[in-house]
mmCIF file of N, CA and C in Angstrom:
data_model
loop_
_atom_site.group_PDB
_atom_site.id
_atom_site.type_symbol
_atom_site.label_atom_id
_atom_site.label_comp_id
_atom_site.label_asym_id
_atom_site.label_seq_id
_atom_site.Cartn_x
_atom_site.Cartn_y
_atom_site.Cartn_z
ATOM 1 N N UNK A 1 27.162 0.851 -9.679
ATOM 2 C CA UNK A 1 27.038 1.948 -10.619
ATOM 3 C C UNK A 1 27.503 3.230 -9.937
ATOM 4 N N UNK A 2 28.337 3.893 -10.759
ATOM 5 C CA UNK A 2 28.893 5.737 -9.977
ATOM 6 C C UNK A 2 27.736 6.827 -10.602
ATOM 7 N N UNK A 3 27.321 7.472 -9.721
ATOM 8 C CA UNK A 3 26.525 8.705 -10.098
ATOM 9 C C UNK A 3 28.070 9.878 -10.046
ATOM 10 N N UNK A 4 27.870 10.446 -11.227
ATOM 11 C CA UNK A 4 28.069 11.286 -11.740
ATOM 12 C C UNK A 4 27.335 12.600 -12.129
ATOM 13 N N UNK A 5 28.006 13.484 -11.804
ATOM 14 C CA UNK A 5 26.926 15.196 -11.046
ATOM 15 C C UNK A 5 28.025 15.636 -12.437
ATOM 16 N N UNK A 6 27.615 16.267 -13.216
ATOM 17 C CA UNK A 6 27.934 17.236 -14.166
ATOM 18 C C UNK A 6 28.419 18.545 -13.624
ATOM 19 N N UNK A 7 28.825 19.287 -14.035
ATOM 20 C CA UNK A 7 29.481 20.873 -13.868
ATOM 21 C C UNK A 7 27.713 21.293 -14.400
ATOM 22 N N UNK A 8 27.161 21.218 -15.329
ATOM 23 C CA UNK A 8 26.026 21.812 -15.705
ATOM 24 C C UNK A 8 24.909 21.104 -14.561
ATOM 25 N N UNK A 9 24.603 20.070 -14.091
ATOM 26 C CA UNK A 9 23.848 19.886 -13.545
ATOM 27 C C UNK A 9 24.138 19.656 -12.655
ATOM 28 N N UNK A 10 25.350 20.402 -11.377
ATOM 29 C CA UNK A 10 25.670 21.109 -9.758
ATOM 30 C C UNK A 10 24.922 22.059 -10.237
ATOM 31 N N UNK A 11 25.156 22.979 -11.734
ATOM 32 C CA UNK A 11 24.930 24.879 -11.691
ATOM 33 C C UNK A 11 23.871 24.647 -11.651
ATOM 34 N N UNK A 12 22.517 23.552 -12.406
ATOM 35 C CA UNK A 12 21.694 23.395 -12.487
ATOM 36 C C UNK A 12 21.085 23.459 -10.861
ATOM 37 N N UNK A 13 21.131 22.724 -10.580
ATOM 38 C CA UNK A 13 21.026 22.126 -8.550
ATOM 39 C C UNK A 13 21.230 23.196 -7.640
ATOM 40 N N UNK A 14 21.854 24.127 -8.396
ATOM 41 C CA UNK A 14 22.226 25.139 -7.525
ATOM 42 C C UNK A 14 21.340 26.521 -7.513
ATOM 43 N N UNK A 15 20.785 26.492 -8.766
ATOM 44 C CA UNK A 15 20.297 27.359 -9.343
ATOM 45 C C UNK A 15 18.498 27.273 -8.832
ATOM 46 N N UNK A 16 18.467 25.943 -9.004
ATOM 47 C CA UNK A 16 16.984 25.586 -8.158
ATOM 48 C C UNK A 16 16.674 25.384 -6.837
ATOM 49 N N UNK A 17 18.427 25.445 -6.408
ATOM 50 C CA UNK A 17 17.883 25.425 -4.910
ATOM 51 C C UNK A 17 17.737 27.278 -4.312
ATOM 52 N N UNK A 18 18.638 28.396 -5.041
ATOM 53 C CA UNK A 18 18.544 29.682 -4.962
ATOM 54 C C UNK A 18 17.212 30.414 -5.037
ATOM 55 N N UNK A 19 16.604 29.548 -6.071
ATOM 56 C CA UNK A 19 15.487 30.064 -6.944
ATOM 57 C C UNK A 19 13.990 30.247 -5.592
ATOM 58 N N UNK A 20 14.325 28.577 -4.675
ATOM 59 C CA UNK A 20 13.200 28.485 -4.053
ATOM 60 C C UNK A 20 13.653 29.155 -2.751
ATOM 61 N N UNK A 21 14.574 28.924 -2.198
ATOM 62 C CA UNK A 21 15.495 29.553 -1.073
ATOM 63 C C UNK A 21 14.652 31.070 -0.868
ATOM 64 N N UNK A 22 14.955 31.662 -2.370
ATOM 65 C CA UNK A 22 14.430 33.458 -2.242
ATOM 66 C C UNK A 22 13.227 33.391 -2.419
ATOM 67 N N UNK A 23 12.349 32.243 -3.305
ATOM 68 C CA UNK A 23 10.978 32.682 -3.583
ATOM 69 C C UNK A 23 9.722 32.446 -2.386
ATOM 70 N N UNK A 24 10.589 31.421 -2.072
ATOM 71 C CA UNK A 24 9.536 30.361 -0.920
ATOM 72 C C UNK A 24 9.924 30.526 0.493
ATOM 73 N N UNK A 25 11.214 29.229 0.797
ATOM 74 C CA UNK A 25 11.964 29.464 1.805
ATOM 75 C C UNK A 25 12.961 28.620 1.650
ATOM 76 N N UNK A 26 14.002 28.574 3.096
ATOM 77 C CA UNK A 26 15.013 27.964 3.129
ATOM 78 C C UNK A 26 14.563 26.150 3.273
ATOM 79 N N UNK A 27 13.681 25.917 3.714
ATOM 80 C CA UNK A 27 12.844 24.581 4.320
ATOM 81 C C UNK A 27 12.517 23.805 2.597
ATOM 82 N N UNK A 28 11.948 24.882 1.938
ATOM 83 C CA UNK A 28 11.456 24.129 0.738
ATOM 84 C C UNK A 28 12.357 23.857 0.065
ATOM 85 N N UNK A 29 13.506 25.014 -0.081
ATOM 86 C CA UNK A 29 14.639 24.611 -0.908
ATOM 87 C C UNK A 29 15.015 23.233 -0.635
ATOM 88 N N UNK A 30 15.445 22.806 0.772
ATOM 89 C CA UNK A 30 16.190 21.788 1.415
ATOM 90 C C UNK A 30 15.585 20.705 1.012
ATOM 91 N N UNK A 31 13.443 20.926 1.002
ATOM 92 C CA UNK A 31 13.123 19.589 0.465
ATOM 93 C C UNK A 31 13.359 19.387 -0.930
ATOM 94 N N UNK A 32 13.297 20.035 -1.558
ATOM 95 C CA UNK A 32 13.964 19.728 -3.263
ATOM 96 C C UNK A 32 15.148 19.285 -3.174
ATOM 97 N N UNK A 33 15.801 19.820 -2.964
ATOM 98 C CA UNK A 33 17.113 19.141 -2.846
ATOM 99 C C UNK A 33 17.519 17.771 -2.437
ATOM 100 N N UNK A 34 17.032 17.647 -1.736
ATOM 101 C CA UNK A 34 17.006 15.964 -0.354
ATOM 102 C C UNK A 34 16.243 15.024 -1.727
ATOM 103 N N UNK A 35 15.254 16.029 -2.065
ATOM 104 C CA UNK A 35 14.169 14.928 -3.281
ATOM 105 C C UNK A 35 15.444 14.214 -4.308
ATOM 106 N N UNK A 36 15.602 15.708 -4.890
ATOM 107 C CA UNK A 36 16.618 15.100 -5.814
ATOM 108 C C UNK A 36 17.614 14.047 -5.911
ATOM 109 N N UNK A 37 18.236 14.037 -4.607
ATOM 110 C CA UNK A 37 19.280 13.609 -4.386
ATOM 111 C C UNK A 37 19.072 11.300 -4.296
ATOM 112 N N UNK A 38 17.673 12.202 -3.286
ATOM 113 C CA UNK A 38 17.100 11.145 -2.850
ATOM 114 C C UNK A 38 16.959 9.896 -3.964
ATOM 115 N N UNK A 39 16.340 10.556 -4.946
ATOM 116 C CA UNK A 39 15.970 10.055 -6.254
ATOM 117 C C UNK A 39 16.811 9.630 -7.219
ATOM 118 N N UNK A 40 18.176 10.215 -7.473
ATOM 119 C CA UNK A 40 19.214 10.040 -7.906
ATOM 120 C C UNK A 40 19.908 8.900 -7.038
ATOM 121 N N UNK A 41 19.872 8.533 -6.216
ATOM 122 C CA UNK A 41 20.155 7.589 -5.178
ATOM 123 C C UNK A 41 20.369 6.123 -5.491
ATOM 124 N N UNK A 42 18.762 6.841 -6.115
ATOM 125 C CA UNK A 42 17.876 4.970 -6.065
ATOM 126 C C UNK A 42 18.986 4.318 -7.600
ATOM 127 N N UNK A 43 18.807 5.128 -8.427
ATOM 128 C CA UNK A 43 19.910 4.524 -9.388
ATOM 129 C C UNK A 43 21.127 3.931 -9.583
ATOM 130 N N UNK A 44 21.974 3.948 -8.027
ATOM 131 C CA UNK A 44 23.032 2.844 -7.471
ATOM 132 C C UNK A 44 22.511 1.722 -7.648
ATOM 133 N N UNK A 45 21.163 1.055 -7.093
ATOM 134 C CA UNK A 45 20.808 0.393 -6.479
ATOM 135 C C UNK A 45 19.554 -0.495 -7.251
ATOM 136 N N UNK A 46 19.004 0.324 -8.543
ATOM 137 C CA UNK A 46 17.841 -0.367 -9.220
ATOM 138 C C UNK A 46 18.358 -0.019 -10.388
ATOM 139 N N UNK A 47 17.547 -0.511 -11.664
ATOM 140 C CA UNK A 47 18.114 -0.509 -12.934
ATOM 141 C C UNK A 47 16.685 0.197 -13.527
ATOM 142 N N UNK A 48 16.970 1.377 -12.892
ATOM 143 C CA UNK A 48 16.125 2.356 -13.800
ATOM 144 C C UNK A 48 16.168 3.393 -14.150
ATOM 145 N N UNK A 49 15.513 4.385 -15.205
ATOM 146 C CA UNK A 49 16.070 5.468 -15.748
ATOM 147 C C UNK A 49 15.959 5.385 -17.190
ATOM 148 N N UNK A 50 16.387 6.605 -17.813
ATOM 149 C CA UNK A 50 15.556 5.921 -19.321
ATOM 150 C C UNK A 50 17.224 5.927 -19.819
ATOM 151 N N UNK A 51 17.559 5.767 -20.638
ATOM 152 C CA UNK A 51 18.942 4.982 -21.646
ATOM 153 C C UNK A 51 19.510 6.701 -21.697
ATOM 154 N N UNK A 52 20.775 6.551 -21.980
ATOM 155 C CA UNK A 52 21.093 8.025 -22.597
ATOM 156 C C UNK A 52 21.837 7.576 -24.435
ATOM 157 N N UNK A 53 20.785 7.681 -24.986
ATOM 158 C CA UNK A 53 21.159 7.130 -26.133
ATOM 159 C C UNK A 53 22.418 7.919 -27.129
ATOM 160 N N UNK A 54 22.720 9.197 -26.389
ATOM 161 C CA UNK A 54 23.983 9.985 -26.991
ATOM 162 C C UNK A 54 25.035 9.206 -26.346
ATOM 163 N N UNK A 55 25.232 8.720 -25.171
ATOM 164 C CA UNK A 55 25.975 7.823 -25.260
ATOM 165 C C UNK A 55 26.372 6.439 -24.689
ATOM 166 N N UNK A 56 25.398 6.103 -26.016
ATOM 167 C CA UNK A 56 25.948 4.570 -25.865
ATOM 168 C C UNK A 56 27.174 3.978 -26.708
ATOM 169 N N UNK A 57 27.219 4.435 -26.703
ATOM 170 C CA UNK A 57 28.734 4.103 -27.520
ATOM 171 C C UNK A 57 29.640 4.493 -26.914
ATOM 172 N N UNK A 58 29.557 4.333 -25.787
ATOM 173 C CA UNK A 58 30.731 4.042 -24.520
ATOM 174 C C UNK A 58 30.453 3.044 -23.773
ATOM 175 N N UNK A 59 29.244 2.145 -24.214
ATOM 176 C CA UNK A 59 28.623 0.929 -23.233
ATOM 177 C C UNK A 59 29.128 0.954 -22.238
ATOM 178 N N UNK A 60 28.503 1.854 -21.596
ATOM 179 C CA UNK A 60 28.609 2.040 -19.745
ATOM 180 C C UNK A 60 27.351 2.126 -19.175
ATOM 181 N N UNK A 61 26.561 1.973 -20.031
ATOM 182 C CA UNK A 61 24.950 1.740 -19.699
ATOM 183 C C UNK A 61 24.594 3.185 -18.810
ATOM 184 N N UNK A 62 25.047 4.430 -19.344
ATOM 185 C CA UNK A 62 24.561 5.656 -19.003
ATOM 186 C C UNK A 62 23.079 5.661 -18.730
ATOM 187 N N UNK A 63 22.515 6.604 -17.542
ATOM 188 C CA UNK A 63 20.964 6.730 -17.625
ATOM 189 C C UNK A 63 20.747 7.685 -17.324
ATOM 190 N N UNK A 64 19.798 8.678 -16.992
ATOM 191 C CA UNK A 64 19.094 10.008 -16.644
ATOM 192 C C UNK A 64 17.661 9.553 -15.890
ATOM 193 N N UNK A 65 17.481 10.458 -14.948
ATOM 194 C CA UNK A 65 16.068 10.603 -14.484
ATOM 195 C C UNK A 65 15.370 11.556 -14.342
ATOM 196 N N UNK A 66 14.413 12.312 -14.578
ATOM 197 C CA UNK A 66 13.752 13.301 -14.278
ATOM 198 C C UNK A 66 12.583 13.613 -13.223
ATOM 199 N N UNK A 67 13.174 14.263 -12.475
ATOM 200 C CA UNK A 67 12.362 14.304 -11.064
ATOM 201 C C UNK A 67 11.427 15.449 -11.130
ATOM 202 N N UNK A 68 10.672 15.439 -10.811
ATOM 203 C CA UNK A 68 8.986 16.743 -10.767
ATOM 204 C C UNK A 68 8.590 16.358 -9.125
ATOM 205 N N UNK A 69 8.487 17.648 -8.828
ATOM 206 C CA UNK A 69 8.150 17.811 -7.257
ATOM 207 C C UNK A 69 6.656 17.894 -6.815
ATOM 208 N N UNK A 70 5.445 17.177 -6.670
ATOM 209 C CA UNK A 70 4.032 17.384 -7.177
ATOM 210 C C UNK A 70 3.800 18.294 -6.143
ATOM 211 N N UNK A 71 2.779 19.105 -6.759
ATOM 212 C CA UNK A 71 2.390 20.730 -6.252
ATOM 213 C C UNK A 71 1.365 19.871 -4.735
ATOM 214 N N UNK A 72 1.161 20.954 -3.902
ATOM 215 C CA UNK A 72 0.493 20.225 -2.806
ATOM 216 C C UNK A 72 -0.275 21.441 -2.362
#
């Protein structure tokens, strides 16, 4: 399976890594990021993720995941 990074969701990625970079630090940014990536990863490799039902009608078995960073 190819992961595919959108133009909207790099600006997205980029935008959350700026956000924590200035609010928090450079360390936290890096772990969001690594998370993300991390997580997006696993979807080469397992068959999970929920359907992207806008398009299936390219039967390429599109998926999405949504990652949440739990507060600590």
């Amino acid at each position: 399976m190819n992961i595919v990074w959108t133009y909207p969701a790099k600006n997205d990625l980029r935008k959350i890594y700026n956000y924590y970079k200035k609010k928090v630090s450079v360390n936290l940014a890096n772990k969001i990021s690594d998370s993300i990536f991390s997580t997006t990863s696993i979807l080469r490799t397992q068959n999970i993720g929920v359907k992207e039902e806008l398009l299936e009608h390219l039967n390429q078995q599109h998926r999405y995941l949504v990652s949440a960073r739990k507060r600590q």
